[in-house]
PDB file of C-alpha atoms in Angstrom:
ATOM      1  CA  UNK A   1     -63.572 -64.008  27.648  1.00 42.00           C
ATOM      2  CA  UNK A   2     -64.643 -60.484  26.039  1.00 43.00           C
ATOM      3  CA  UNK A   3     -61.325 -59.337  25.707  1.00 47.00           C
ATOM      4  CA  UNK A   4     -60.903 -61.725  23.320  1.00 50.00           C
ATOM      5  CA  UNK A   5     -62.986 -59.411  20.607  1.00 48.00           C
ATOM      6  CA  UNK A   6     -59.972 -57.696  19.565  1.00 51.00           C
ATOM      7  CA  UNK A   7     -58.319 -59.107  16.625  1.00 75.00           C
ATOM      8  CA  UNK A   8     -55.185 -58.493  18.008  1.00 88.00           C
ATOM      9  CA  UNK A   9     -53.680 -59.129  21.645  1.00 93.00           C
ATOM     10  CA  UNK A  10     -51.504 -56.742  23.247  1.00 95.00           C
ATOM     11  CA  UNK A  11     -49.572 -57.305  26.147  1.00 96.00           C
ATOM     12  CA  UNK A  12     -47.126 -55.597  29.108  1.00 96.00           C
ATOM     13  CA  UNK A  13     -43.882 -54.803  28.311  1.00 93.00           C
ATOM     14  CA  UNK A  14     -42.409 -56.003  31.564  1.00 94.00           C
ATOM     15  CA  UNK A  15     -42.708 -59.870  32.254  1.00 96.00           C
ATOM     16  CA  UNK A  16     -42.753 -62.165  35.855  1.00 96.00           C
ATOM     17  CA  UNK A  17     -40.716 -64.922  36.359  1.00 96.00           C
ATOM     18  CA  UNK A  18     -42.918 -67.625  36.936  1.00 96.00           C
ATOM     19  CA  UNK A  19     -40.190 -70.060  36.604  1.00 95.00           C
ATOM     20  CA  UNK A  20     -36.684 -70.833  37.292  1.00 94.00           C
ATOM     21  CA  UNK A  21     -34.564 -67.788  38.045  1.00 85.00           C
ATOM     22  CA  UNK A  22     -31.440 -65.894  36.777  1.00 71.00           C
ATOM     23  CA  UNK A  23     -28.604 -69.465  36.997  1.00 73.00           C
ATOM     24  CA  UNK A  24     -28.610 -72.819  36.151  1.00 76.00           C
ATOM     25  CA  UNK A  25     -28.985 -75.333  38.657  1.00 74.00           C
ATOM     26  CA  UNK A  26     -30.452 -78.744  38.949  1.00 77.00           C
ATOM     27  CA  UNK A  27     -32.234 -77.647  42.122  1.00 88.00           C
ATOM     28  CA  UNK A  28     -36.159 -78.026  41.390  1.00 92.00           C
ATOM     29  CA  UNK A  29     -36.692 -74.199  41.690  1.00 89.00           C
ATOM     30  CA  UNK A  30     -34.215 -73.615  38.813  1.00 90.00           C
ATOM     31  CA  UNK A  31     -33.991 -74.454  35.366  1.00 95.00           C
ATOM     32  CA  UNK A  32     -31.322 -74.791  32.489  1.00 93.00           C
ATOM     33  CA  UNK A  33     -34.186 -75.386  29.522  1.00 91.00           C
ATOM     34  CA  UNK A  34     -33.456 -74.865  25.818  1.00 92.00           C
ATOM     35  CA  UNK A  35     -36.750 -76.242  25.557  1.00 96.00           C
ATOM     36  CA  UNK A  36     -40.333 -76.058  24.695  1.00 98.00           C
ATOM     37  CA  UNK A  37     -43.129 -75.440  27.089  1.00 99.00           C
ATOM     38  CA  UNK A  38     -46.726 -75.659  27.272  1.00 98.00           C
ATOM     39  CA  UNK A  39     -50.037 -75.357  29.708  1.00 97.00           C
ATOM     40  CA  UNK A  40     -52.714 -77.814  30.718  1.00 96.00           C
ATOM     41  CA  UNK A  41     -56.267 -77.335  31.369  1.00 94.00           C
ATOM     42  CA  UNK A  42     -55.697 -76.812  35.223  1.00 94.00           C
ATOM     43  CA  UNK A  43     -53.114 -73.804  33.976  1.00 95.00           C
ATOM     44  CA  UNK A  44     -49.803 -76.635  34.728  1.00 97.00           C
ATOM     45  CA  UNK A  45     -46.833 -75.434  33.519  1.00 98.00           C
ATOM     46  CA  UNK A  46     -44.413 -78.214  31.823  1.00 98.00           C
ATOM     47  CA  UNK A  47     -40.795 -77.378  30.668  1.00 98.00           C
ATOM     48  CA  UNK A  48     -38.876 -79.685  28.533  1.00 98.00           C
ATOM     49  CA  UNK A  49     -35.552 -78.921  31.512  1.00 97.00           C
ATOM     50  CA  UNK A  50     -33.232 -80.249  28.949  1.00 97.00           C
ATOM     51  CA  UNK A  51     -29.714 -79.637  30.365  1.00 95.00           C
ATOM     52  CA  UNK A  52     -31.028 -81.494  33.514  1.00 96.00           C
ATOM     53  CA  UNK A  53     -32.690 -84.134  31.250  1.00 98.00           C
ATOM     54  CA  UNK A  54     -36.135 -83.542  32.891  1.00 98.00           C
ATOM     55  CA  UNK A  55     -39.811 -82.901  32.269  1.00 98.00           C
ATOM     56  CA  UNK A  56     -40.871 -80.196  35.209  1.00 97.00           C
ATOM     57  CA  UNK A  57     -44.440 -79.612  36.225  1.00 97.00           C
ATOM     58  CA  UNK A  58     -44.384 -76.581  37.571  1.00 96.00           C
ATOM     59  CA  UNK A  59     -47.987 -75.043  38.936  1.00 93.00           C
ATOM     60  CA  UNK A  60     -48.570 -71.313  38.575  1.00 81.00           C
ATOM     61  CA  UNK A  61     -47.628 -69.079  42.286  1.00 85.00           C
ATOM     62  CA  UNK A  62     -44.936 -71.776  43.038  1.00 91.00           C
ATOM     63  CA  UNK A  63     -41.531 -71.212  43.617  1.00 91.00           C
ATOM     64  CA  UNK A  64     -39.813 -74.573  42.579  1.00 94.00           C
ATOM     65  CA  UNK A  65     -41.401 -77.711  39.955  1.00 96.00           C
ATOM     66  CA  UNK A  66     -41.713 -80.809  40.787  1.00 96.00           C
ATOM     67  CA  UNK A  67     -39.907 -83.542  37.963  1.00 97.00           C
ATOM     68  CA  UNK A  68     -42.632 -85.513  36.227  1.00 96.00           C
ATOM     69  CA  UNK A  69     -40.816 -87.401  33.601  1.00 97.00           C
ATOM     70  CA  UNK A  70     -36.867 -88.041  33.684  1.00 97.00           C
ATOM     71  CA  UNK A  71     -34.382 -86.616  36.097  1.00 95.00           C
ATOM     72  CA  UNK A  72     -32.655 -89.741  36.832  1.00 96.00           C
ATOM     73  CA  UNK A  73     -29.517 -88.386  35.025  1.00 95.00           C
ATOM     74  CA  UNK A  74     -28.736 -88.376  31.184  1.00 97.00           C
ATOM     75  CA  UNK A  75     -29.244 -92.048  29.392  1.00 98.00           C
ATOM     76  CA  UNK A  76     -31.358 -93.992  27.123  1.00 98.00           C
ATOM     77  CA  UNK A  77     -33.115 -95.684  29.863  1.00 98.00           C
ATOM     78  CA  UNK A  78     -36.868 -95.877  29.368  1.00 95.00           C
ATOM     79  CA  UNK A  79     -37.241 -93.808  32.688  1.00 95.00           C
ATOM     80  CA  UNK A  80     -34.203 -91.426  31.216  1.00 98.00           C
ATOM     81  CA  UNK A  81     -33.814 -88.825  28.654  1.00 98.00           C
ATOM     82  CA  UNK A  82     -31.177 -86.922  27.322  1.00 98.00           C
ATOM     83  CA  UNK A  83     -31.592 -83.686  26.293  1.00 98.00           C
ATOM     84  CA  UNK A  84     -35.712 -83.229  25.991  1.00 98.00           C
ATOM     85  CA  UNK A  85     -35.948 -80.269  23.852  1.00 98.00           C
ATOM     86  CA  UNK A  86     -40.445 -80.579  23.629  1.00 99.00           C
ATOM     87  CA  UNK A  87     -42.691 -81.494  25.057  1.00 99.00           C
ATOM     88  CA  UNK A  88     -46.476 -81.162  24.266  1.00 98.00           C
ATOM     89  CA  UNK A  89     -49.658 -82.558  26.013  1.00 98.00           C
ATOM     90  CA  UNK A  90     -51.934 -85.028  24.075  1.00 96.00           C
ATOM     91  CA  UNK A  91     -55.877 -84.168  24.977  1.00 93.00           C
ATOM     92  CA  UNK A  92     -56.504 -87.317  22.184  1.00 93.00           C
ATOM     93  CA  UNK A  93     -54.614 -90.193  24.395  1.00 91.00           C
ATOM     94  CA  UNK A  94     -55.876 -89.343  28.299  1.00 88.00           C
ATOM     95  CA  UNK A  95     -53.927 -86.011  28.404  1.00 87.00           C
ATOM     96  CA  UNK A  96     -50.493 -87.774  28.542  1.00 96.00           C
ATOM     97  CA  UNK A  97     -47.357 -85.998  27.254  1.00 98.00           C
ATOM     98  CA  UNK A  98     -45.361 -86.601  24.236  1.00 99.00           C
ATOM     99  CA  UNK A  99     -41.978 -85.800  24.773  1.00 99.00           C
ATOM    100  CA  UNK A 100     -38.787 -85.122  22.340  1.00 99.00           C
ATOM    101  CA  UNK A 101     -35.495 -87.239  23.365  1.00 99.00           C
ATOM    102  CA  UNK A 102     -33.221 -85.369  20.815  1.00 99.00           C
ATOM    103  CA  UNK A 103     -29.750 -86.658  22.124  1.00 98.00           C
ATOM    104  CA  UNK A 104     -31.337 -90.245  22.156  1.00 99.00           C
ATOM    105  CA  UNK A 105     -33.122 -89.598  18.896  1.00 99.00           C
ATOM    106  CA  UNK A 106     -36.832 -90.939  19.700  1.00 99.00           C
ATOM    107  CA  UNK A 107     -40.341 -89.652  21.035  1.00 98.00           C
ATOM    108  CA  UNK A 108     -41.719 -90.922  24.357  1.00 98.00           C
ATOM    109  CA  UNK A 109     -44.973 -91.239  25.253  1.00 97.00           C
ATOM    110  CA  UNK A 110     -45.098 -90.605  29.196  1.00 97.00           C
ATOM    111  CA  UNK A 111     -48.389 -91.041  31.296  1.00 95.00           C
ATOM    112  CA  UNK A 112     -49.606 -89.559  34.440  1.00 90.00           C
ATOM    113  CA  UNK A 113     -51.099 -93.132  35.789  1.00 86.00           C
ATOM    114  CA  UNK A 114     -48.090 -94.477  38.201  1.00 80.00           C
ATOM    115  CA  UNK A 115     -49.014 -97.958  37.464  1.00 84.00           C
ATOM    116  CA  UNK A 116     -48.160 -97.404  33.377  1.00 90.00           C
ATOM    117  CA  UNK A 117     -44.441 -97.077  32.109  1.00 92.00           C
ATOM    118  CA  UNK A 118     -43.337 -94.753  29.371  1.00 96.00           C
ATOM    119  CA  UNK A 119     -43.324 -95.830  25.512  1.00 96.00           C
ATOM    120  CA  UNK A 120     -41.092 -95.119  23.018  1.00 97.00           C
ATOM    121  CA  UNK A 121     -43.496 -94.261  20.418  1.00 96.00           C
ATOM    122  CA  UNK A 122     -41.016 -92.913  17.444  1.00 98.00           C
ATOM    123  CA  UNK A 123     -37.245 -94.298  17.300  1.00 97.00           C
ATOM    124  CA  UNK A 124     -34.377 -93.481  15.138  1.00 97.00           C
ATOM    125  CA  UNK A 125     -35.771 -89.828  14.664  1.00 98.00           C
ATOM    126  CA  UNK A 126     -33.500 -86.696  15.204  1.00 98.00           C
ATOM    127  CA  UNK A 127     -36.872 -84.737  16.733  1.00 99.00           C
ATOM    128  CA  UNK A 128     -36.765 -81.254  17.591  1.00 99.00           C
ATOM    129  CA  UNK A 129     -40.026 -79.968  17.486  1.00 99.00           C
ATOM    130  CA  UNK A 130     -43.402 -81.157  18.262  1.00 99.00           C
ATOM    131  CA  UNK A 131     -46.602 -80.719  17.079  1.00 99.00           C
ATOM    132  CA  UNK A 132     -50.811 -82.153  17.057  1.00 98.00           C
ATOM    133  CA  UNK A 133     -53.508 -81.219  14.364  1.00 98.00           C
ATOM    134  CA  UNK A 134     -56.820 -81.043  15.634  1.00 97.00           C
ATOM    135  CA  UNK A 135     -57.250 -84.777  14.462  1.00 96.00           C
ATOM    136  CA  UNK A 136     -54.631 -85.890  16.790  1.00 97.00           C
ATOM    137  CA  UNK A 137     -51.915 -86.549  14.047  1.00 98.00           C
ATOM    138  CA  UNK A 138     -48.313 -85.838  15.530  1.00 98.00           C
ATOM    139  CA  UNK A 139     -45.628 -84.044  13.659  1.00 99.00           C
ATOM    140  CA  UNK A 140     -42.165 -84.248  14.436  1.00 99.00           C
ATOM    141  CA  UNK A 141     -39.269 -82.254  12.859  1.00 99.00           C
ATOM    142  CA  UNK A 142     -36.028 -84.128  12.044  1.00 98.00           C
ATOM    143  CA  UNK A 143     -32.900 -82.916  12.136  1.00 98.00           C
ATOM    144  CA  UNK A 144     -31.384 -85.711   9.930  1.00 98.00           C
ATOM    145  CA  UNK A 145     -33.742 -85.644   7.735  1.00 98.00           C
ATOM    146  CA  UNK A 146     -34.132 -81.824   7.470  1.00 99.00           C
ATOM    147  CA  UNK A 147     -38.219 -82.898   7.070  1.00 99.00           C
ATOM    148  CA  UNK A 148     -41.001 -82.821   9.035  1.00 99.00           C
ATOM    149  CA  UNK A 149     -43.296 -85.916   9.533  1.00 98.00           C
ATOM    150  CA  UNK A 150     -46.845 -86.447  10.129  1.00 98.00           C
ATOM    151  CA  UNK A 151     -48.177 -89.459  11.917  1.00 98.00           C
ATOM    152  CA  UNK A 152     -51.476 -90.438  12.073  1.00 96.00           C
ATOM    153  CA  UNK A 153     -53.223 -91.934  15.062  1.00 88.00           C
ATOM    154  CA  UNK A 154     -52.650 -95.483  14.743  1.00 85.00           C
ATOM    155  CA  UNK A 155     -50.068 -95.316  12.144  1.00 89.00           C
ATOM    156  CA  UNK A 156     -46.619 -96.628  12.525  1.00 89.00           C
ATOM    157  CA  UNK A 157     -44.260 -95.098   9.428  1.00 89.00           C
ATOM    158  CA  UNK A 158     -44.700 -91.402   9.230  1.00 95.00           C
ATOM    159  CA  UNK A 159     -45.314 -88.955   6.098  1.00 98.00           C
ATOM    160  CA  UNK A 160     -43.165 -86.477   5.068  1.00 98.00           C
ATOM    161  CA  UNK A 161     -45.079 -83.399   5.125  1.00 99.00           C
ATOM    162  CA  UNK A 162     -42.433 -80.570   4.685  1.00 99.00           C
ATOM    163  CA  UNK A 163     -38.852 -80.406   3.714  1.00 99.00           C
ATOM    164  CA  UNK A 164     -36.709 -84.058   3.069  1.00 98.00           C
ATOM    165  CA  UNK A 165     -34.967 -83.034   0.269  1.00 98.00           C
ATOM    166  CA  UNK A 166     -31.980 -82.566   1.312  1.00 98.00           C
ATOM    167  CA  UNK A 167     -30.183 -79.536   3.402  1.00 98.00           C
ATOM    168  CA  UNK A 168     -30.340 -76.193   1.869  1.00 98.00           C
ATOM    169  CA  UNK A 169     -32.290 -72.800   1.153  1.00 97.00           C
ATOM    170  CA  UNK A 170     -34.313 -73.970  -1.745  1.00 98.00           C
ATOM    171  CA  UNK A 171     -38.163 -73.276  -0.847  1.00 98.00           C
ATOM    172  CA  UNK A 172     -38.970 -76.933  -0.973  1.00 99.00           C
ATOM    173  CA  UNK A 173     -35.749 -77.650   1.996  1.00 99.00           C
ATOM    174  CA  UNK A 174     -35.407 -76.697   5.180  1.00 99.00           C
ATOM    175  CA  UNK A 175     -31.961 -76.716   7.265  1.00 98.00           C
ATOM    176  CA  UNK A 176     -31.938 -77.739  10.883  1.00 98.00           C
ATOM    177  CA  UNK A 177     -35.717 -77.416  11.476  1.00 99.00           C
ATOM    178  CA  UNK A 178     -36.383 -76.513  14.842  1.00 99.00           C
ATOM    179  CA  UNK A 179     -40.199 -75.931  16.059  1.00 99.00           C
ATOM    180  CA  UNK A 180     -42.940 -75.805  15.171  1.00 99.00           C
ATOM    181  CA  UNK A 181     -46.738 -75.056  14.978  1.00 99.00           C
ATOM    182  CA  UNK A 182     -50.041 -76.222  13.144  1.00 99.00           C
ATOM    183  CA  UNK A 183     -53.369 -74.622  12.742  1.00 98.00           C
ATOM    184  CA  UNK A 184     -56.968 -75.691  12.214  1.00 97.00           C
ATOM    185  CA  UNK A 185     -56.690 -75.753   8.449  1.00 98.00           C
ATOM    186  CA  UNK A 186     -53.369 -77.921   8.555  1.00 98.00           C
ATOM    187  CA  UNK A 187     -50.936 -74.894   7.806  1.00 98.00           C
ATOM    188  CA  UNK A 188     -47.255 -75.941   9.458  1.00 99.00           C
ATOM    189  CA  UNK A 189     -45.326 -73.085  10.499  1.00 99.00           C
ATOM    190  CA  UNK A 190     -41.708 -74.125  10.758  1.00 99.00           C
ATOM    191  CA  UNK A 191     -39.012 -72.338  12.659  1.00 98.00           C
ATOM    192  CA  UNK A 192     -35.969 -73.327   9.699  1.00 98.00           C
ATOM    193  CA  UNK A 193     -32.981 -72.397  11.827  1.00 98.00           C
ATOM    194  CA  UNK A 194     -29.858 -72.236  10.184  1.00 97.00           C
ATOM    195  CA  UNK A 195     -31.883 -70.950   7.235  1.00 97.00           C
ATOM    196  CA  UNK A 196     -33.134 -67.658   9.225  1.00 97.00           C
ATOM    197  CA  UNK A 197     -36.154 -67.693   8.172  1.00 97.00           C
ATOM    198  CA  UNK A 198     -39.854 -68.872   9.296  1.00 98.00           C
ATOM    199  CA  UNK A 199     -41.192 -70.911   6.679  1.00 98.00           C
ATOM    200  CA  UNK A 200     -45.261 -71.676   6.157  1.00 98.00           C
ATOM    201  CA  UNK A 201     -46.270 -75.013   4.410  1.00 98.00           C
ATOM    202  CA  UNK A 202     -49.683 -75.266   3.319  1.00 98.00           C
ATOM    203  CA  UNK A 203     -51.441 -78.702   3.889  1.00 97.00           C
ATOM    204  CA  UNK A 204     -50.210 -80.779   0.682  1.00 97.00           C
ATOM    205  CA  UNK A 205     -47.679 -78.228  -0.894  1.00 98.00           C
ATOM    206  CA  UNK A 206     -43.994 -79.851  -2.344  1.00 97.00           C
ATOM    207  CA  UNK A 207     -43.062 -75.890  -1.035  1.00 98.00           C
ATOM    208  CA  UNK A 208     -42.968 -73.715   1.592  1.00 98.00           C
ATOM    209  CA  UNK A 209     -43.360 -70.172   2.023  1.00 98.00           C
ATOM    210  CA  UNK A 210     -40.840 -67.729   3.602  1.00 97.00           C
ATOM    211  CA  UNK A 211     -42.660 -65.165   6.632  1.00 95.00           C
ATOM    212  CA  UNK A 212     -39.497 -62.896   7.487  1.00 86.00           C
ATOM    213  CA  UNK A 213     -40.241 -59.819   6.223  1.00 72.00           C
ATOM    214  CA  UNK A 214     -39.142 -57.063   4.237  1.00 70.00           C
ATOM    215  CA  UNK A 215     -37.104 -54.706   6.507  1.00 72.00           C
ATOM    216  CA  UNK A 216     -34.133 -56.240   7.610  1.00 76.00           C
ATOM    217  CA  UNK A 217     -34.913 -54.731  11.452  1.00 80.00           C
ATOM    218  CA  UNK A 218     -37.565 -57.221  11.472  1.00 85.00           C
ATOM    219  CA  UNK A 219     -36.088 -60.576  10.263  1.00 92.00           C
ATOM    220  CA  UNK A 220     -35.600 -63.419  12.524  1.00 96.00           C
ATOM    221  CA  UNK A 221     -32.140 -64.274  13.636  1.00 96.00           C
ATOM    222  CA  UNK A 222     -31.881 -68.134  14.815  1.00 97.00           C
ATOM    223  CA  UNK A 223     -35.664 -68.408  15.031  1.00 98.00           C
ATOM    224  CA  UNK A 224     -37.178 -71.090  17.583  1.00 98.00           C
ATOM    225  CA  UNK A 225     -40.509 -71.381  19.095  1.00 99.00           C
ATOM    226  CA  UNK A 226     -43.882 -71.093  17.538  1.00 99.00           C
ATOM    227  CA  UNK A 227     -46.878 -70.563  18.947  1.00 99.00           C
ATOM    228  CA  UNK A 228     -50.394 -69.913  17.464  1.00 98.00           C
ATOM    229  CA  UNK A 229     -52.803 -67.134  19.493  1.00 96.00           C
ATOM    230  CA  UNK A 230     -56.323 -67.256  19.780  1.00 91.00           C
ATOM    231  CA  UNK A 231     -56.921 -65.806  16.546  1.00 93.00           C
ATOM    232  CA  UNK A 232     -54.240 -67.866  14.599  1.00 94.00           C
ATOM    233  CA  UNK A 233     -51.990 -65.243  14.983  1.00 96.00           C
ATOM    234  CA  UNK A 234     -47.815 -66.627  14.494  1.00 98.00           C
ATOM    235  CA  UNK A 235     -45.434 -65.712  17.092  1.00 98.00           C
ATOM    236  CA  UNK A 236     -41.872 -66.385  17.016  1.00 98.00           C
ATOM    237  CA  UNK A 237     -39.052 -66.684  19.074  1.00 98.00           C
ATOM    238  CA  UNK A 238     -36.853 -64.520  17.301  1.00 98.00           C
ATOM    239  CA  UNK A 239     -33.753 -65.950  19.659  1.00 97.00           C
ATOM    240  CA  UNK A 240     -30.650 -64.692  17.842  1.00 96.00           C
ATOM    241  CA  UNK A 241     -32.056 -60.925  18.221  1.00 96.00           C
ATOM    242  CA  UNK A 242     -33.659 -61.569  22.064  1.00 97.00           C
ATOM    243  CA  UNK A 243     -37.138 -60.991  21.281  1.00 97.00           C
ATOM    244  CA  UNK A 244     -40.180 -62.135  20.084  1.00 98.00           C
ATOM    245  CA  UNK A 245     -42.511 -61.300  17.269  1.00 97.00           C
ATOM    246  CA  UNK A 246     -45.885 -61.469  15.771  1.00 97.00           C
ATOM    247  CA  UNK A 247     -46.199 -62.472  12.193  1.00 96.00           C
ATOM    248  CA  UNK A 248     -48.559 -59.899  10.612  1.00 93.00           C
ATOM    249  CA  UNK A 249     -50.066 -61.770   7.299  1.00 90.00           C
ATOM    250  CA  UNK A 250     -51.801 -58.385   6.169  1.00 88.00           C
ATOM    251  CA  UNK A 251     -48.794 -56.474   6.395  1.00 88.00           C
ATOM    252  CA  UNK A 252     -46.178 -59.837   5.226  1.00 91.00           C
ATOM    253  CA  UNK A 253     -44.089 -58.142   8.099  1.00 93.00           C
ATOM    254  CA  UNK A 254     -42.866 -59.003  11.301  1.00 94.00           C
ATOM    255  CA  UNK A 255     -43.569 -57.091  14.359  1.00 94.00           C
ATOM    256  CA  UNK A 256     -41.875 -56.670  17.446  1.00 94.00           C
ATOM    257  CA  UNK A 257     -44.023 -57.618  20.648  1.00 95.00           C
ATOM    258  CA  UNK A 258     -41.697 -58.308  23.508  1.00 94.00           C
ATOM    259  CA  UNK A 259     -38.181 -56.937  23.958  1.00 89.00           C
ATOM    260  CA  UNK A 260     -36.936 -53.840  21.620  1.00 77.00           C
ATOM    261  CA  UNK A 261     -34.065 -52.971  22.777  1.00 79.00           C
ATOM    262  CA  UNK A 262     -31.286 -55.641  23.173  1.00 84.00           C
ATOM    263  CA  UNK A 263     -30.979 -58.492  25.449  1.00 90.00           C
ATOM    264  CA  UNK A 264     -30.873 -58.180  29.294  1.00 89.00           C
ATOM    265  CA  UNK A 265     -31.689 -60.041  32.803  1.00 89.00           C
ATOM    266  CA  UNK A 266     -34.274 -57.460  33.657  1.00 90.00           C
ATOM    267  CA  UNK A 267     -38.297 -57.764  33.554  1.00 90.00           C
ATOM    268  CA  UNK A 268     -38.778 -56.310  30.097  1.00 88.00           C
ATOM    269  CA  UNK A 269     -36.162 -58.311  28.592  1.00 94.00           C
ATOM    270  CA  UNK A 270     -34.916 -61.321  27.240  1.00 96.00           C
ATOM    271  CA  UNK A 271     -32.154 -63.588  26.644  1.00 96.00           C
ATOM    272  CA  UNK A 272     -32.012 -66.341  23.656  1.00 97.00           C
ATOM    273  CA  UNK A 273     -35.293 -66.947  24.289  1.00 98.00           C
ATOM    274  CA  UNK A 274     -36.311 -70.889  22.882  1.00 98.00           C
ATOM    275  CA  UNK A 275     -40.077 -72.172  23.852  1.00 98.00           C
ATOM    276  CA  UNK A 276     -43.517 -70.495  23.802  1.00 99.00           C
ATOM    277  CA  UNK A 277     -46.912 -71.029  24.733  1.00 99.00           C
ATOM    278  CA  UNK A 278     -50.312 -69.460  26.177  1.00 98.00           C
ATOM    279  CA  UNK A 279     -51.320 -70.200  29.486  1.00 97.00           C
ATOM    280  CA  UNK A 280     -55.480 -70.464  29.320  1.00 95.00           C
ATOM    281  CA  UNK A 281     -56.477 -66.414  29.972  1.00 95.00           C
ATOM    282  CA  UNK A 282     -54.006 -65.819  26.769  1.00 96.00           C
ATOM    283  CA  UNK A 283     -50.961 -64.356  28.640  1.00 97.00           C
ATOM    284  CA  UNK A 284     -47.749 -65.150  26.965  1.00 98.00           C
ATOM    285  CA  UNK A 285     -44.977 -67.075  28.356  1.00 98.00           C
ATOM    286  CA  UNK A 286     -41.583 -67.384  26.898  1.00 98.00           C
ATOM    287  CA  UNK A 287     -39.075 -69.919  27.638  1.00 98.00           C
ATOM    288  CA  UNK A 288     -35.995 -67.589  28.085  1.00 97.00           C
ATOM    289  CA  UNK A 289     -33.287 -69.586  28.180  1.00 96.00           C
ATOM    290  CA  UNK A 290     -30.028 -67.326  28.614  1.00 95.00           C
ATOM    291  CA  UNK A 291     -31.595 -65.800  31.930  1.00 95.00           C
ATOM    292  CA  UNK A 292     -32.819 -69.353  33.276  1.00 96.00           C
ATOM    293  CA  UNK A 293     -36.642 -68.916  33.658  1.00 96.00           C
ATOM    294  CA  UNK A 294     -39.887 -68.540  32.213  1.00 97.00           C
ATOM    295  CA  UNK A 295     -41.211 -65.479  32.194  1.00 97.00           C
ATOM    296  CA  UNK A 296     -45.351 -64.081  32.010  1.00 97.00           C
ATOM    297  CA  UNK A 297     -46.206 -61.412  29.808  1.00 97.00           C
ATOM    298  CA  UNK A 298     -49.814 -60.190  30.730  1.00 97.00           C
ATOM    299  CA  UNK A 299     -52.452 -59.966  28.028  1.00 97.00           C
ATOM    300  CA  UNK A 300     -53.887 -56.277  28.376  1.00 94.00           C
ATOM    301  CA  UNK A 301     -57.783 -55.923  28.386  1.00 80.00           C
ATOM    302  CA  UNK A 302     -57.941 -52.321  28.213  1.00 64.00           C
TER     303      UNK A 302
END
């Protein structure tokens, strides 16, 4: 992967739809996701479909997904969900998915193997966003709890690793945390809503610190998914403003990588966009939920 020498990625302007389309159905070639995404080995697609309580696998060149998890109508069934808003894949536990039930308040452990049933592997949890450290310890945001929460492998009460002192602005709170994202030296990066703002939490720290910037152009309006590059690069959802940004740490500025001028259905825009994630030759792909599909942004190697 030479192109991968450059410190920082650039990419198209103009995205594909590789997913979904332009309105909402329950059909499996459409999708109604405020959701996260992510990619498998084999370049899978998964959408947490959550306004049609689903988990789609949806393989690139296809025109329609095929439901993997859910789909059997809103409930707290074990073979239900209502309203998955993550979903992640777990390379530590045979590559099954871990999958947030927000409306239903628990995580769900859901293999591939036909012969094994789901597991409710976190209950009584407000979970948003979802998260592994390269040790295989899960995170979870909490809306109730405005926290997020580490569990080890094994472990059965989780840790509160950021926030849980109550709602509010303070650097050591967090309000409504949404997503969020972890890197090799167990740094969370936490999209904190209704706080507009970003905020990063070193590994051990009572306090967060805020990434949004100092020119108001560039600060993050209802801020949503996280994603890490290749290089440990931040990029943000910025949904509120339709767009979505790179966290320059050099700089302690945002900048704009997709979508500059206003939100739209066409190929170089977006609308409220929610989940991100890299598919395995580092395009992007953004979860944009107001048009009703996910669209490809191509990596440029020139």
């Amino acid at each position: 992967m030479m192109f991968l020498a450059k410190k920082k990625l650039k990419f198209k302007r103009k995205g594909t739809t590789i997913a979904g389309g332009l309105d909402p159905e329950t059909s499996l070639a459409k999708i109604n996701s405020m959701g996260g995404i992510c990619v498998d080995e084999n370049n899978n697609l998964y959408i947490a479909d959550s306004e049609n309580h689903r988990i789609l696998q949806w393989k690139i060149g296809l025109d329609s997904g095929t439901t993997i998890a859910g789909g059997n109508g809103p409930g707290n069934d074990i073979d239900q969900f209502n309203f998955p808003v993550d979903v992640l894949i777990d390379k530590f536990n045979n590559n099954s998915l871990i999958i947030c039930d927000h409306r239903n308040k628990r995580v769900l452990r859901w293999f591939f193997e036909q012969n094994k049933y789901p597991e409710i592997i976190i209950e009584d949890i407000f979970c948003h966003g979802l998260a592994l450290d390269k040790d295989g310890s899960l995170y979870v945001s909490d809306y109730d709890t405005n926290s997020v929460r580490r569990w080890k492998q094994e472990e059965i009460n989780g840790t509160i690793v950021a926030g849980g002192n109550g709602r509010g602005d303070s650097l050591n709170q967090l309000n409504f945390p949404a997503f969020i994202a972890i890197d090799d030296n167990i740094t969370l990066y936490i999209s904190d809503s209704r706080n507009a703002r970003v905020m990063k939490w070193l590994k051990n720290s009572t306090e967060g610190i805020i990434l949004n910037g100092i020119q108001n152009k560039n600060r993050v309006k209802n801020p949503q998914g996280l994603v890490l590059d290749y290089f440990g690069q931040l990029y943000i959802a910025d949904s509120g403003n339709h767009r979505i940004l790179r966290w320059n740490e050099e700089n302690q500025e945002n900048e704009i990588i997709i979508n500059v001028n206003g939100y739209g259905r066409w190929s170089g825009y977006l609308y409220m966009p929610y989940g991100l994630t890299f598919d395995n030759q580092q395009n992007l792909l953004v979860n944009d939920f107001g048009n009703h599909r996910v669209q490809k942004f191509d990596i440029m190697l020139d």
